[in-house]
Coordinates of C-alpha atoms in Angstrom, one line a residue:
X1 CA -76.0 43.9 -30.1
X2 CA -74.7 47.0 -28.1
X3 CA -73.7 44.6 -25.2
X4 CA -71.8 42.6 -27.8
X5 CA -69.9 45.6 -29.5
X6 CA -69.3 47.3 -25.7
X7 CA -67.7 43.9 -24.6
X8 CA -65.6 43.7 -27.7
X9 CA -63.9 47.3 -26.7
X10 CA -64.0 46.3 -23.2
X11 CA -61.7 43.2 -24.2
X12 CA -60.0 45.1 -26.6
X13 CA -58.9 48.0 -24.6
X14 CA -57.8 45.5 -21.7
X15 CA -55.6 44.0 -24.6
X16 CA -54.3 47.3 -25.4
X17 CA -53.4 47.9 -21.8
X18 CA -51.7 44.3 -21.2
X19 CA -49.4 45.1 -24.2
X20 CA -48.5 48.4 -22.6
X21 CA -47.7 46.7 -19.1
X22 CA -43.4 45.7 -18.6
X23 CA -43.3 42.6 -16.5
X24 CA -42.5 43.3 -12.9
X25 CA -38.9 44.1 -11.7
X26 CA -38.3 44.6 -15.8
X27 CA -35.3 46.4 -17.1
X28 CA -35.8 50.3 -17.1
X29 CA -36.4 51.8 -20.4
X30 CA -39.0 54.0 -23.0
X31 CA -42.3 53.3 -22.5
X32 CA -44.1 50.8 -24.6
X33 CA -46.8 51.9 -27.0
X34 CA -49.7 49.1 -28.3
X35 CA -48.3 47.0 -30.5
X36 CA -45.3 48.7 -31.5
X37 CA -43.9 48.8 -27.9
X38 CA -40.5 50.8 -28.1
X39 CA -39.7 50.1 -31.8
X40 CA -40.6 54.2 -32.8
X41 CA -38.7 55.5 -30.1
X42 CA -35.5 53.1 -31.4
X43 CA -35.9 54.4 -34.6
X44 CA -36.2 57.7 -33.5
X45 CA -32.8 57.7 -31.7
X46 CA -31.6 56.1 -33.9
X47 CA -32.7 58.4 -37.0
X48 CA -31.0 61.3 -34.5
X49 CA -28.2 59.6 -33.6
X50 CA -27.5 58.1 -37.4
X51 CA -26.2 54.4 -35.7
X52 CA -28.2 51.9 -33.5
X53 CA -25.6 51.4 -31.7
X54 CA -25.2 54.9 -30.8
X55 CA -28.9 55.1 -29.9
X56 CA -28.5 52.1 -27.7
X57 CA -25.2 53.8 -25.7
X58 CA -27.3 56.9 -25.3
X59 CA -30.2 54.7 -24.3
X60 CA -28.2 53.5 -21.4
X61 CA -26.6 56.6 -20.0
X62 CA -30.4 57.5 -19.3
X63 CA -31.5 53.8 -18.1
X64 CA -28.6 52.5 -17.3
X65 CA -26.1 49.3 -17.8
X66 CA -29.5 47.0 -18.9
X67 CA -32.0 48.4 -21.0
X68 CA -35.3 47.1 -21.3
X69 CA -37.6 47.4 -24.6
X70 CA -40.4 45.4 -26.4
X71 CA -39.9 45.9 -30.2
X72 CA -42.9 44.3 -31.9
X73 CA -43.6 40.9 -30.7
X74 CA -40.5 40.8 -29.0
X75 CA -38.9 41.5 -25.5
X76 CA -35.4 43.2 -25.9
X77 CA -33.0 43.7 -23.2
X78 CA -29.7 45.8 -24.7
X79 CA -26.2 45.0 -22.3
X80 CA -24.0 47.7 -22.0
X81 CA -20.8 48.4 -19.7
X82 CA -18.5 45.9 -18.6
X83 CA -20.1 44.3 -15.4
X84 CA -23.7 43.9 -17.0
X85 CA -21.8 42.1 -20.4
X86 CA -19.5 40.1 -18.0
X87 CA -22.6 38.7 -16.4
X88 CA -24.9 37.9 -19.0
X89 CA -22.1 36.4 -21.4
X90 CA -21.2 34.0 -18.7
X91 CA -24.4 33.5 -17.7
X92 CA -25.6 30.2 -18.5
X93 CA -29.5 31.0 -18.5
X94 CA -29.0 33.7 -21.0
X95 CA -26.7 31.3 -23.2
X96 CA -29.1 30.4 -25.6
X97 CA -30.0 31.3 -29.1
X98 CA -33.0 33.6 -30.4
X99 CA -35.9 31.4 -32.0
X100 CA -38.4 32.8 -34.6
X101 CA -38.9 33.2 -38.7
X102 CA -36.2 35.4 -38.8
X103 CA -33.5 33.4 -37.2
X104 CA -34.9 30.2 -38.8
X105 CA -36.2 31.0 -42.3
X106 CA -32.3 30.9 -42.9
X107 CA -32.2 27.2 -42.4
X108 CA -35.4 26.0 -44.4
X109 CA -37.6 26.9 -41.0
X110 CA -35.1 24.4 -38.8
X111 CA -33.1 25.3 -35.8
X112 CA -29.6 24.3 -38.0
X113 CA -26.4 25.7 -38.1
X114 CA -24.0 26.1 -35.3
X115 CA -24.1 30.3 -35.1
X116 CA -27.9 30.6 -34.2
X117 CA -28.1 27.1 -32.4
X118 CA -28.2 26.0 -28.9
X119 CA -28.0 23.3 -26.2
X120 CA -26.7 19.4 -26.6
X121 CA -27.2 20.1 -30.5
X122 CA -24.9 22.9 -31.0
X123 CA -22.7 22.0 -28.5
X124 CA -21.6 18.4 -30.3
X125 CA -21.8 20.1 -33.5
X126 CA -19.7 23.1 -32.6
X127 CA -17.3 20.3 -30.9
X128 CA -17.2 18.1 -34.5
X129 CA -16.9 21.7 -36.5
X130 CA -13.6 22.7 -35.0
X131 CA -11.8 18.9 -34.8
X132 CA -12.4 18.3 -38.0
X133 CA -11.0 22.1 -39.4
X134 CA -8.0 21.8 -37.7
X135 CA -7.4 18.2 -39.5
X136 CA -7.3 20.7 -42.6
X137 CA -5.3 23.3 -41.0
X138 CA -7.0 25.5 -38.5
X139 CA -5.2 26.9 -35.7
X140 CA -2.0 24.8 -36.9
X141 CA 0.8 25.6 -39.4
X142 CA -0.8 24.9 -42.6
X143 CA -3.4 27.5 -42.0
X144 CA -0.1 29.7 -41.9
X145 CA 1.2 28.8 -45.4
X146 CA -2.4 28.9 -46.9
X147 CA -3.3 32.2 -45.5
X148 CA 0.7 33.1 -47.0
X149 CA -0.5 31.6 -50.3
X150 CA -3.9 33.5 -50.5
X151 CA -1.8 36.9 -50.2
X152 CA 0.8 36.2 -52.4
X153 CA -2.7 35.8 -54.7
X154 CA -3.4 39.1 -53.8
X155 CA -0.7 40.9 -54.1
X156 CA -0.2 39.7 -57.4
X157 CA -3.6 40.6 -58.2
X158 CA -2.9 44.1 -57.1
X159 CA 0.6 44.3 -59.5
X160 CA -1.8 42.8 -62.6
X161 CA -4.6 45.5 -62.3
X162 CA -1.9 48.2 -61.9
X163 CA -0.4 47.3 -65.1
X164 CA 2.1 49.9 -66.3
X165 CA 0.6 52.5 -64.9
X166 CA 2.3 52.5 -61.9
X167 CA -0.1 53.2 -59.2
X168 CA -4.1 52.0 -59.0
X169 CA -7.2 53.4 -57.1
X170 CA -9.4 50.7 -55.9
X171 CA -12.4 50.5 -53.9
X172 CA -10.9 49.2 -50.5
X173 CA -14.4 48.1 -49.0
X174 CA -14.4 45.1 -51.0
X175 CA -10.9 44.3 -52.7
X176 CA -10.4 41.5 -49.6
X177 CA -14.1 39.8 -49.7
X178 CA -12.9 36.7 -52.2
X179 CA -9.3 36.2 -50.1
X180 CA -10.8 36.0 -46.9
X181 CA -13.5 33.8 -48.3
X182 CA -10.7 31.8 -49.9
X183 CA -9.0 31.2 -47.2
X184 CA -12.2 29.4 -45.4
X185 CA -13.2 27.5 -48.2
X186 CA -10.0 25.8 -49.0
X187 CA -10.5 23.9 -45.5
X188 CA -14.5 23.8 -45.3
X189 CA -14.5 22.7 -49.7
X190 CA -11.2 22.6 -50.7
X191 CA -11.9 25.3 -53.3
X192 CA -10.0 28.3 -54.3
X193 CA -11.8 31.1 -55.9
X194 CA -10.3 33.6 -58.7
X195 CA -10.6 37.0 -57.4
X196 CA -12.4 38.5 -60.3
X197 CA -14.9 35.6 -60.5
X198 CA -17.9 37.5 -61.5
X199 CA -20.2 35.0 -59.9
X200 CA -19.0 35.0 -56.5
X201 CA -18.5 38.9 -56.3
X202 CA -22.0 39.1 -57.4
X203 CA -23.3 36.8 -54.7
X204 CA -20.7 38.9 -52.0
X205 CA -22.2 42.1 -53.2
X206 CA -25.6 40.7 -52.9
X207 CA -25.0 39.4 -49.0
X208 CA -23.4 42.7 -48.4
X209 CA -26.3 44.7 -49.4
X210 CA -28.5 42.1 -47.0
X211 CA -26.2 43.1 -44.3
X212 CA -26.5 46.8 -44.6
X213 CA -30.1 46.6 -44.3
X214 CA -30.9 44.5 -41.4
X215 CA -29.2 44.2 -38.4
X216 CA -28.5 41.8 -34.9
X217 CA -32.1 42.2 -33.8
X218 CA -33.4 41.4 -36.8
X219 CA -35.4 43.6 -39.5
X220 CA -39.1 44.8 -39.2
X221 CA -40.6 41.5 -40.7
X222 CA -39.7 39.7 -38.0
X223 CA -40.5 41.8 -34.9
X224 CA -43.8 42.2 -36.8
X225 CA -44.3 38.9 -38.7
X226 CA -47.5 40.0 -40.6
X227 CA -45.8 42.6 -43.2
X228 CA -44.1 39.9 -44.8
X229 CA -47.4 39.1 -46.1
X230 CA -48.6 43.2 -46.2
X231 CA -45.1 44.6 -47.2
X232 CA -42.6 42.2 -48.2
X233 CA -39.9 44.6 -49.6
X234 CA -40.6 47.8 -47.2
X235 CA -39.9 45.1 -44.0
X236 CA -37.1 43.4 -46.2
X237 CA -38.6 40.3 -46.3
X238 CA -37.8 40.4 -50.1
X239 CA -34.2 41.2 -50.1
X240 CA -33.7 38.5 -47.4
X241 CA -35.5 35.6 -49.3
X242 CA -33.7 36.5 -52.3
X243 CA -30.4 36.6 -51.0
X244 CA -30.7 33.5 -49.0
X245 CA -32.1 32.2 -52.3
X246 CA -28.6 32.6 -53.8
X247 CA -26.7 31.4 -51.4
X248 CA -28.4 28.2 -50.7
X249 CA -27.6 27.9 -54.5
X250 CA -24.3 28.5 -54.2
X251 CA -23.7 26.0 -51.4
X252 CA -25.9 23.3 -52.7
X253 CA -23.7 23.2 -56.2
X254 CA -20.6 22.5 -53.9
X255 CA -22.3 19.8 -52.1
X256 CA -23.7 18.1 -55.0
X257 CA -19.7 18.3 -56.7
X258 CA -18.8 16.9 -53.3
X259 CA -20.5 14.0 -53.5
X260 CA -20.0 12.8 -57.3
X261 CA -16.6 13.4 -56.8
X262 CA -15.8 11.8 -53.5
X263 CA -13.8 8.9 -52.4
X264 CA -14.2 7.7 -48.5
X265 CA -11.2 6.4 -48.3
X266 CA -9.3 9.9 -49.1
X267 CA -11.3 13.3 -47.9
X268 CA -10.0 16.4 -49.3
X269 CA -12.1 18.5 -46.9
X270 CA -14.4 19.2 -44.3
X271 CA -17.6 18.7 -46.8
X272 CA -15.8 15.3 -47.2
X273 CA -15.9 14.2 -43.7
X274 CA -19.2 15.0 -43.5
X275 CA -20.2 13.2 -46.1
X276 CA -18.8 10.4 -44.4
X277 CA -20.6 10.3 -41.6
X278 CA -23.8 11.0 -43.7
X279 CA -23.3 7.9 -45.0
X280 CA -22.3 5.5 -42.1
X281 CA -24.8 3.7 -40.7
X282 CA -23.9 5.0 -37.0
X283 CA -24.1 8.3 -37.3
X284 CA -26.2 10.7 -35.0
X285 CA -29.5 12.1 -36.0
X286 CA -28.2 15.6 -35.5
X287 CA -26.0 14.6 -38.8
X288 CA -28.0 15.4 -42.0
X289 CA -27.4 17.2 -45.2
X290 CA -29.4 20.2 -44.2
X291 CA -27.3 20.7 -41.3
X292 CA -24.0 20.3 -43.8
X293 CA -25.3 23.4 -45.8
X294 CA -26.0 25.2 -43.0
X295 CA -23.0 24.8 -41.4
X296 CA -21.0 25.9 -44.8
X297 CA -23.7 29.0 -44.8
X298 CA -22.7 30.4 -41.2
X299 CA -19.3 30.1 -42.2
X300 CA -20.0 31.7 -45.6
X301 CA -22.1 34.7 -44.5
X302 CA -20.1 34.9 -40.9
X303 CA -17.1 34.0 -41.3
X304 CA -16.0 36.0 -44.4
X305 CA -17.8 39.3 -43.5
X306 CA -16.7 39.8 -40.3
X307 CA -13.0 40.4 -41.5
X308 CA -13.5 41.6 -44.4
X309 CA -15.3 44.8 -42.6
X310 CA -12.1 44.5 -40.1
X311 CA -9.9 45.1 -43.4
X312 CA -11.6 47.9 -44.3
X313 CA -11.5 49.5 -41.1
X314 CA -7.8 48.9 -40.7
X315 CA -6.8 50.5 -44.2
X316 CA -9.3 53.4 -43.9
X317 CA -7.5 54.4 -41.0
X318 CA -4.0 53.4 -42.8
X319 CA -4.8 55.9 -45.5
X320 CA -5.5 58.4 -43.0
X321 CA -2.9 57.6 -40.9
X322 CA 0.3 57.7 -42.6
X323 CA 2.9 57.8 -39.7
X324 CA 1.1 54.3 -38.5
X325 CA 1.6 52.7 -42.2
X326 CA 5.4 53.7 -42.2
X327 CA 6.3 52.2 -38.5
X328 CA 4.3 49.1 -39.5
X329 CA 6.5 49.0 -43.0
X330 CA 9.9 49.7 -41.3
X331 CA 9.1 46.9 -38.8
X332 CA 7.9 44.8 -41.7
X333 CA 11.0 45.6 -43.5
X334 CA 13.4 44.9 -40.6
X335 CA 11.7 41.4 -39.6
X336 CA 10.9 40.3 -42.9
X337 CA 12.8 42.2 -45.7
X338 CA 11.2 42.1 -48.9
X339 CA 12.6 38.8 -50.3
X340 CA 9.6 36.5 -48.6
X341 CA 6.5 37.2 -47.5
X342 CA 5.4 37.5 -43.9
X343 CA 4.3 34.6 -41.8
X344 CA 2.6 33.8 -38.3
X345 CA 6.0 32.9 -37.2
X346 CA 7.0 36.5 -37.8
X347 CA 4.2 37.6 -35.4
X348 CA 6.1 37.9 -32.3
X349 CA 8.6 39.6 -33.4
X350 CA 6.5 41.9 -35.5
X351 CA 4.4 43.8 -32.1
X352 CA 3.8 47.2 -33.8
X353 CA 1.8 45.3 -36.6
X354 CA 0.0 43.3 -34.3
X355 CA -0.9 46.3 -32.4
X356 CA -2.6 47.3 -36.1
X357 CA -4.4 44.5 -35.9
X358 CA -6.1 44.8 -32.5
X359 CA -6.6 48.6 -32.6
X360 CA -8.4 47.8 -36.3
X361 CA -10.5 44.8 -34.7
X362 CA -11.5 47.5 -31.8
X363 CA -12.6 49.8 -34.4
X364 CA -14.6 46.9 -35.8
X365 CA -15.7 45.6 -32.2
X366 CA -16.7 49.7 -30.8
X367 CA -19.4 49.7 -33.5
X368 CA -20.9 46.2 -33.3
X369 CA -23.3 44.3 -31.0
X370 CA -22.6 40.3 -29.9
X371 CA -24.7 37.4 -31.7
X372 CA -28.4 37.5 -29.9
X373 CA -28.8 35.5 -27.3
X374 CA -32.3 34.1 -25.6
X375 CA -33.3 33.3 -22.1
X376 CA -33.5 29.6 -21.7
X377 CA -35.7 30.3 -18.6
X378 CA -36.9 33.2 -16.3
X379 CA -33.9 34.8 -14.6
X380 CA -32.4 37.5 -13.4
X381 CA -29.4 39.8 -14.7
X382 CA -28.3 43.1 -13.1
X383 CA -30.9 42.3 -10.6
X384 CA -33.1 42.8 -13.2
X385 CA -36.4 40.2 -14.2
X386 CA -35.8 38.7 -17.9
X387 CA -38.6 36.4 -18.9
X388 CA -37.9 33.6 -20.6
X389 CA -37.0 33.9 -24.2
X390 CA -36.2 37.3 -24.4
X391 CA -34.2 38.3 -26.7
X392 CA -30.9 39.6 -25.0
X393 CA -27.7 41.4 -27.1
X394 CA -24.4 43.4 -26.0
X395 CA -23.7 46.6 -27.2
X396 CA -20.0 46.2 -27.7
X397 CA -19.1 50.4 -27.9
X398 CA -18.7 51.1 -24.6
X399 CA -16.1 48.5 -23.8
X400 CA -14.3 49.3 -26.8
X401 CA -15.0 52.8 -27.6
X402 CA -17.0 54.7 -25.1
X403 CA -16.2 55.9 -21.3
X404 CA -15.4 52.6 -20.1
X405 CA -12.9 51.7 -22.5
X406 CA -10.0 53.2 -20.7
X407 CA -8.4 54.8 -23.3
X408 CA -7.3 58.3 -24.2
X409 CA -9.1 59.6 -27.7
X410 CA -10.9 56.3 -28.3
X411 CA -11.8 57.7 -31.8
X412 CA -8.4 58.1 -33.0
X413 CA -6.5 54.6 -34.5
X414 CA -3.4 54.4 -32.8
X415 CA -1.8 51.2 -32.3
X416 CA 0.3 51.9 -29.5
X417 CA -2.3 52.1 -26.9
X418 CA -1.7 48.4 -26.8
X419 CA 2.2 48.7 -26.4
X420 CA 3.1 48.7 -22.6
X421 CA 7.9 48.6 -22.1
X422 CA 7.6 47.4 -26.1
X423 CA 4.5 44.0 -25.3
X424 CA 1.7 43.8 -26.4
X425 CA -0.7 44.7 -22.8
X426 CA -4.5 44.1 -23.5
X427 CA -6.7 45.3 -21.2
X428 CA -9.4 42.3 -19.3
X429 CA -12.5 44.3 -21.7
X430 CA -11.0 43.5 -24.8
X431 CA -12.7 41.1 -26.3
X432 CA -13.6 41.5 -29.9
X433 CA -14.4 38.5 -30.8
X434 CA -16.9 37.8 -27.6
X435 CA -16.4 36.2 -24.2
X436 CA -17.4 33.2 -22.4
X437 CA -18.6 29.5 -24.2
X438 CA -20.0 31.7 -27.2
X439 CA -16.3 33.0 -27.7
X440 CA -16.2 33.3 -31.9
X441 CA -14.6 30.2 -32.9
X442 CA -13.5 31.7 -36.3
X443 CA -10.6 34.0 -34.2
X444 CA -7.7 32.3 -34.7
X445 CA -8.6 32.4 -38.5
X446 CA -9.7 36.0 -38.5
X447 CA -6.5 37.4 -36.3
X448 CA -4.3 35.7 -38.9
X449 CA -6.3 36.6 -41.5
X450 CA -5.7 40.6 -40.3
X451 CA -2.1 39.9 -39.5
X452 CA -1.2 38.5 -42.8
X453 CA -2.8 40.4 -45.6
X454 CA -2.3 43.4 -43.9
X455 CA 1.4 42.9 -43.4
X456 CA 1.9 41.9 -46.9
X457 CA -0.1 44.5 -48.7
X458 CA 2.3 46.8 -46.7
X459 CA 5.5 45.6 -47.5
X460 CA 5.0 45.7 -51.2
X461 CA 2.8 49.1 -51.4
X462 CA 1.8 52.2 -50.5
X463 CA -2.0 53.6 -49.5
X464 CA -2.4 56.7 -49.5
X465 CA -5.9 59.2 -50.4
X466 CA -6.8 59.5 -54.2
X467 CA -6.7 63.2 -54.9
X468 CA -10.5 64.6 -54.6
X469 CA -12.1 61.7 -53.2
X470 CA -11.5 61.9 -49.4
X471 CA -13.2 58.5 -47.2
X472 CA -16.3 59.4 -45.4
X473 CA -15.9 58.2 -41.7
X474 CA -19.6 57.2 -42.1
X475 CA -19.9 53.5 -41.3
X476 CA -22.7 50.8 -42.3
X477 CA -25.2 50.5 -40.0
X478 CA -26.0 46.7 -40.4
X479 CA -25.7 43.2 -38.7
X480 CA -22.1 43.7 -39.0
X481 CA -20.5 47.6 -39.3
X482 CA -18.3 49.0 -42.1
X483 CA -17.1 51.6 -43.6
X484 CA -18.7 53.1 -46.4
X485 CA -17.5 53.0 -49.7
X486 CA -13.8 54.4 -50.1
X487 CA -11.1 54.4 -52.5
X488 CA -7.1 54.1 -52.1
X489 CA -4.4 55.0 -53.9
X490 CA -1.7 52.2 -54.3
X491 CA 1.2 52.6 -55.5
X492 CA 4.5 50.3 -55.4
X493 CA 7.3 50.3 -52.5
X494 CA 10.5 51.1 -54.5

């Protein structure tokens, strides 16, 4: 019995010690307690530090360029600094996409989708995604006068809660959510949303919340899979069923309209097209109606919330920068008057308000981290070991924001740093929207997305700070960052 029980802690303490133990040649970082490896000292710096990826830029000043933790189950390697993220995003082993509940509880347990996908799969379904968008206007003119029609929406919106009062404080965080989403879904579902459809803002406000609380590593039900079942809404297992819940909801009601409605011989949109091939008899097995929904979900949840949050950077720091909003509105005025609204082909002649729109993305960029990525195979980055399927992610500050960024008071919003003899000059680490085959294929969309509600919100009104309620600089600390809730004061251009 005693030789039994003295095995058993024999075993066990081996265990213990063989969870402690890095791979050889692994990327420098904490040490790694039993079981939780580095996850309390994360949260620690990150409790002190009030932002992950503040706690991961620290991390790296210590350890260097790669940083190497075990959260959980799972190995974590953190890129930060130019060289290391140049290398891994064009590295080809590391080009992969994370595997586990987390990243596939999203898509009814499958590997679906084209955002957490990779290989042959995503690759021809990434390829399909993008021919097919631009047959309904991405990247070409059309996208232009849609994006043109979706603000003159807003704006109007804007005069019709105002009313006679003459001025109105809103809550800038969210006023964009529905005309971004708009803009998306007239190509992906030909549908056009009212921007006080109770609904929809519910369901935004929902996926916000799920956005704020986990982030691009994941939350603590996946790096420890077993309090799903012990603490589902501590390790927000919960709040991520039930939003997911919704949304599949959401997407599936669209579908299903889809298909009573639709006619082969004329598609009104991309859910159209793919309803064709669903139903010829040659199409691929990587072509199914789960892979339809999860498609329109990326886009959904992605897509939309990604410039949203680059919105409400760039007015947070329009309200707080005043002399920024007027040169953008006397360049506004001079290109474009006030009898038309602005369009893409004002854009080149409009470089001060461009230069908004890249300064507000690098505020966006300097607090995020890329899309995971996963080690197809053992390899080596940095000179560093990374063992198959780690999980690897780029901390984007330091590029953008911290000492390598190359720019004078990196905190302060100042549009000019990208004006070089009156161009637009962007320097080879700019890259917001990511770098290499995994380069966001939503930019074009987003950029004009920036350019064109911004510049219109400008050249009919003013934002300015409502009198006792000053913005916190605080952002949201989620899967994609934000700032915290703020109000504006608008008031008309006379």
């Amino acid at each position: 019995m005693w030789l039994v029980v003295g095995l058993f802690i024999v075993i066990l303490g081996l265990l213990v010690f063989l969870d402690t133990k890095k791979p050889k040649n692994y990327p420098p970082g904490p040490k790694w307690l039993p079981l939780l490896g580095s996850a309390l000292k994360v949260i620690k710096e990150r409790k002190r530090t009030g932002y992950l990826y503040v706690a991961t830029a620290e991390m790296s000043k210590k350890y260097g360029p790669v940083v190497g933790l075990k959260v959980g189950k799972d190995l974590l390697v953190i890129v930060y600094g130019s060289q290391a993220l140049k290398e891994f995003l064009t590295s080809e082993d590391l080009a992969g996409r994370p595997t586990g509940i987390f990243f596939e509880m999203r898509t009814w347990g499958k590997r679906l989708g084209i955002m957490l996908t990779d290989s042959d799969f995503w690759q021809e379904q990434r390829r399909f995604v993008l021919r097919q968008l631009r047959e309904f206007g991405f990247g070409r003119k059309n996208m232009s006068l849609m994006i043109e029609e979706e603000s003159d929406h807003m704006v109007r919106d804007i005069e019709e809660m105002m009313g006679n009062r003459g001025h109105l404080i809103a809550d800038m965080e969210s006023i964009f959510n529905i005309h971004v989403l708009n803009t998306l879904w007239t190509m992906l579902a030909g549908v056009r949303y009212s921007s006080q459809d109770k609904g929809l803002k519910e369901l935004q406000g929902i996926l916000g919340e799920l956005f704020a609380h986990i982030d691009m590593v994941g939350a603590p039900f996946s790096q420890f899979p077993v309090l799903r079942f012990i603490a589902p809404e501590l390790s927000g297992y919960k709040r991520y069923v039930k939003t997911h819940l919704h949304v599949w909801d959401f997407i599936n009601r669209e579908v299903k309209r889809h298909k009573e409605s639709h006619n082969p011989a004329e598609p009104r949109d991309f859910m159209d097209v793919y309803i064709n091939i669903l139903n010829s008899p040659d199409r691929k097995s990587s072509f199914t109606e789960d892979q339809l929904l999860a498609i329109c979900m990326d886009m959904f949840m992605a897509g939309s919330e990604t410039t949203s949050k680059t919105l409400g950077f760039m007015f947070l720091y329009l309200i707080l920068n005043t002399d920024v909003q007027k040169k953008a509105q006397e360049e506004i005025d001079r290109v474009v008057g006030r009898n038309r609204l602005p369009s893409l082909e004002d854009r080149p002649n409009m470089p001060y308000m461009e230069c908004c729109v890249l300064e507000a993305l690098r505020m966006f960029a300097g607090r995020a981290f890329s899309v995971p990525h996963r080690a197809m195979r053992d390899t080596h980055l940095q000179g560093y070991f990374i063992p198959k399927d780690s999980i690897v992610i780029a901390n984007l500050h330091g590029i953008h924001m911290g000492d390598e960024c190359g720019f004078d008071d990196p905190e302060e919003f100042r549009p000019e740093r990208f004006l070089k003899d009156g161009k637009i000059h962007l320097r080879d680490n700019f890259i917001p929207f990511g770098f290499g085959k995994h380069r966001c294929m939503g930019e074009t969309l987003a950029r004009a997305n920036v350019f064109l509600f911004t510049a219109s919100m400008l050249q009919h009104y003013n934002f300015n700070i409502p009198p006792g309620c000053p913005p916190s600089m605080e952002c949201i600390d989620g899967v994609t960052p934000g700032p915290k809730h703020f109000k504006a004061l608008i008031t008309p251009r006379r």
